Amino acid sequence: MSILALALGLIHILMDEELYDADFVNRRTVGVDELRHLAAQYALTWVAEITGVPVQQIIPAARLYATSNRLSSKPFLVQLRTP
């Protein structure tokens, strides 16, 4: 549950601050608006409570994730898919 909570928190920040390639995402995915709506429902304080990661660390982590080399995101995505 905590990895999903963290993912929702990161998505919340990435979408809220528009820290993603909207053109790429809109051309290659479906359900972006639904995902934005879903992630917006989860307050960062809830994410922090579930994960044990303070909000003051979640926000910079999302910003770092958005600005880092795209290849660095692959391990995180693989982990999200792993049961």
PDB file of C-alpha atoms in Angstrom:
ATOM      1  CA  MET A   1       0.000   0.000   0.000  1.00  0.00           C
ATOM      2  CA  SER A   2       2.780   2.453   0.799  1.00  0.00           C
ATOM      3  CA  ILE A   3       4.387   2.256  -2.671  1.00  0.00           C
ATOM      4  CA  LEU A   4       0.987   2.965  -4.233  1.00  0.00           C
ATOM      5  CA  ALA A   5       0.436   5.884  -1.851  1.00  0.00           C
ATOM      6  CA  LEU A   6       3.850   7.280  -2.762  1.00  0.00           C
ATOM      7  CA  ALA A   7       3.108   6.870  -6.476  1.00  0.00           C
ATOM      8  CA  LEU A   8      -0.199   8.730  -6.081  1.00  0.00           C
ATOM      9  CA  GLY A   9       1.553  11.490  -4.152  1.00  0.00           C
ATOM     10  CA  LEU A  10       4.238  11.856  -6.791  1.00  0.00           C
ATOM     11  CA  ILE A  11       1.652  11.863  -9.576  1.00  0.00           C
ATOM     12  CA  HIS A  12      -0.358  14.472  -7.656  1.00  0.00           C
ATOM     13  CA  ILE A  13       2.654  16.802  -7.529  1.00  0.00           C
ATOM     14  CA  LEU A  14       3.823  16.100 -11.083  1.00  0.00           C
ATOM     15  CA  MET A  15       0.407  16.884 -12.509  1.00  0.00           C
ATOM     16  CA  ASP A  16      -0.402  19.776 -10.181  1.00  0.00           C
ATOM     17  CA  GLU A  17       2.890  21.517 -10.988  1.00  0.00           C
ATOM     18  CA  GLU A  18       2.795  20.388 -14.649  1.00  0.00           C
ATOM     19  CA  LEU A  19       6.180  18.687 -14.299  1.00  0.00           C
ATOM     20  CA  TYR A  20       5.600  16.218 -17.114  1.00  0.00           C
ATOM     21  CA  ASP A  21       5.581  16.251 -20.898  1.00  0.00           C
ATOM     22  CA  ALA A  22       1.858  16.845 -21.391  1.00  0.00           C
ATOM     23  CA  ASP A  23       2.062  16.587 -25.175  1.00  0.00           C
ATOM     24  CA  PHE A  24       3.777  13.190 -24.976  1.00  0.00           C
ATOM     25  CA  VAL A  25       1.412  11.888 -22.298  1.00  0.00           C
ATOM     26  CA  ASN A  26      -1.712  13.072 -24.120  1.00  0.00           C
ATOM     27  CA  ARG A  27      -0.590  11.506 -27.410  1.00  0.00           C
ATOM     28  CA  ARG A  28       0.471   8.147 -25.985  1.00  0.00           C
ATOM     29  CA  THR A  29      -1.849   7.387 -23.089  1.00  0.00           C
ATOM     30  CA  VAL A  30      -5.504   7.191 -22.202  1.00  0.00           C
ATOM     31  CA  GLY A  31      -7.141   8.222 -18.944  1.00  0.00           C
ATOM     32  CA  VAL A  32      -4.831  11.106 -18.056  1.00  0.00           C
ATOM     33  CA  ASP A  33      -7.689  13.269 -16.787  1.00  0.00           C
ATOM     34  CA  GLU A  34      -9.010  10.399 -14.687  1.00  0.00           C
ATOM     35  CA  LEU A  35      -5.550   9.806 -13.220  1.00  0.00           C
ATOM     36  CA  ARG A  36      -5.182  13.514 -12.434  1.00  0.00           C
ATOM     37  CA  HIS A  37      -8.568  13.480 -10.679  1.00  0.00           C
ATOM     38  CA  LEU A  38      -7.701  10.312  -8.746  1.00  0.00           C
ATOM     39  CA  ALA A  39      -4.293  11.555  -7.600  1.00  0.00           C
ATOM     40  CA  ALA A  40      -5.720  14.940  -6.579  1.00  0.00           C
ATOM     41  CA  GLN A  41      -7.977  13.181  -4.072  1.00  0.00           C
ATOM     42  CA  TYR A  42      -4.991  12.037  -2.005  1.00  0.00           C
ATOM     43  CA  ALA A  43      -3.565  14.794   0.166  1.00  0.00           C
ATOM     44  CA  LEU A  44       0.177  14.763   0.664  1.00  0.00           C
ATOM     45  CA  THR A  45      -0.409  14.558   4.417  1.00  0.00           C
ATOM     46  CA  TRP A  46      -2.173  11.211   3.825  1.00  0.00           C
ATOM     47  CA  VAL A  47       0.710  10.047   1.634  1.00  0.00           C
ATOM     48  CA  ALA A  48       3.161  11.000   4.378  1.00  0.00           C
ATOM     49  CA  GLU A  49       1.112   9.175   7.007  1.00  0.00           C
ATOM     50  CA  ILE A  50       0.898   5.975   4.946  1.00  0.00           C
ATOM     51  CA  THR A  51       4.508   5.958   3.750  1.00  0.00           C
ATOM     52  CA  GLY A  52       6.295   7.471   6.720  1.00  0.00           C
ATOM     53  CA  VAL A  53       7.959   9.941   4.334  1.00  0.00           C
ATOM     54  CA  PRO A  54       7.500  13.582   5.384  1.00  0.00           C
ATOM     55  CA  VAL A  55       5.732  15.928   2.958  1.00  0.00           C
ATOM     56  CA  GLN A  56       8.883  18.075   3.045  1.00  0.00           C
ATOM     57  CA  GLN A  57      10.694  15.171   1.347  1.00  0.00           C
ATOM     58  CA  ILE A  58       7.932  14.037  -1.014  1.00  0.00           C
ATOM     59  CA  ILE A  59       7.678  17.359  -2.847  1.00  0.00           C
ATOM     60  CA  PRO A  60      11.399  17.705  -3.674  1.00  0.00           C
ATOM     61  CA  ALA A  61      11.498  14.010  -4.583  1.00  0.00           C
ATOM     62  CA  ALA A  62       8.747  14.552  -7.173  1.00  0.00           C
ATOM     63  CA  ARG A  63      10.557  17.579  -8.564  1.00  0.00           C
ATOM     64  CA  LEU A  64      13.832  15.659  -8.738  1.00  0.00           C
ATOM     65  CA  TYR A  65      12.060  12.734 -10.410  1.00  0.00           C
ATOM     66  CA  ALA A  66      10.600  15.117 -13.004  1.00  0.00           C
ATOM     67  CA  THR A  67      13.914  16.728 -13.861  1.00  0.00           C
ATOM     68  CA  SER A  68      16.177  13.681 -13.776  1.00  0.00           C
ATOM     69  CA  ASN A  69      17.172  11.458 -16.668  1.00  0.00           C
ATOM     70  CA  ARG A  70      14.119   9.560 -17.919  1.00  0.00           C
ATOM     71  CA  LEU A  71      15.962   6.246 -17.699  1.00  0.00           C
ATOM     72  CA  SER A  72      16.192   6.607 -13.938  1.00  0.00           C
ATOM     73  CA  SER A  73      12.425   6.162 -13.695  1.00  0.00           C
ATOM     74  CA  LYS A  74      12.442   2.598 -15.001  1.00  0.00           C
ATOM     75  CA  PRO A  75      13.288   0.875 -11.686  1.00  0.00           C
ATOM     76  CA  PHE A  76      10.429   2.743  -9.981  1.00  0.00           C
ATOM     77  CA  LEU A  77       7.948   1.729 -12.672  1.00  0.00           C
ATOM     78  CA  VAL A  78       9.075  -1.890 -12.511  1.00  0.00           C
ATOM     79  CA  GLN A  79       8.642  -1.843  -8.745  1.00  0.00           C
ATOM     80  CA  LEU A  80       5.100  -0.512  -9.135  1.00  0.00           C
ATOM     81  CA  ARG A  81       4.221  -3.473 -11.336  1.00  0.00           C
ATOM     82  CA  THR A  82       5.764  -6.046  -9.020  1.00  0.00           C
ATOM     83  CA  PRO A  83       3.295  -7.618  -6.562  1.00  0.00           C
TER      84      PRO A  83
END
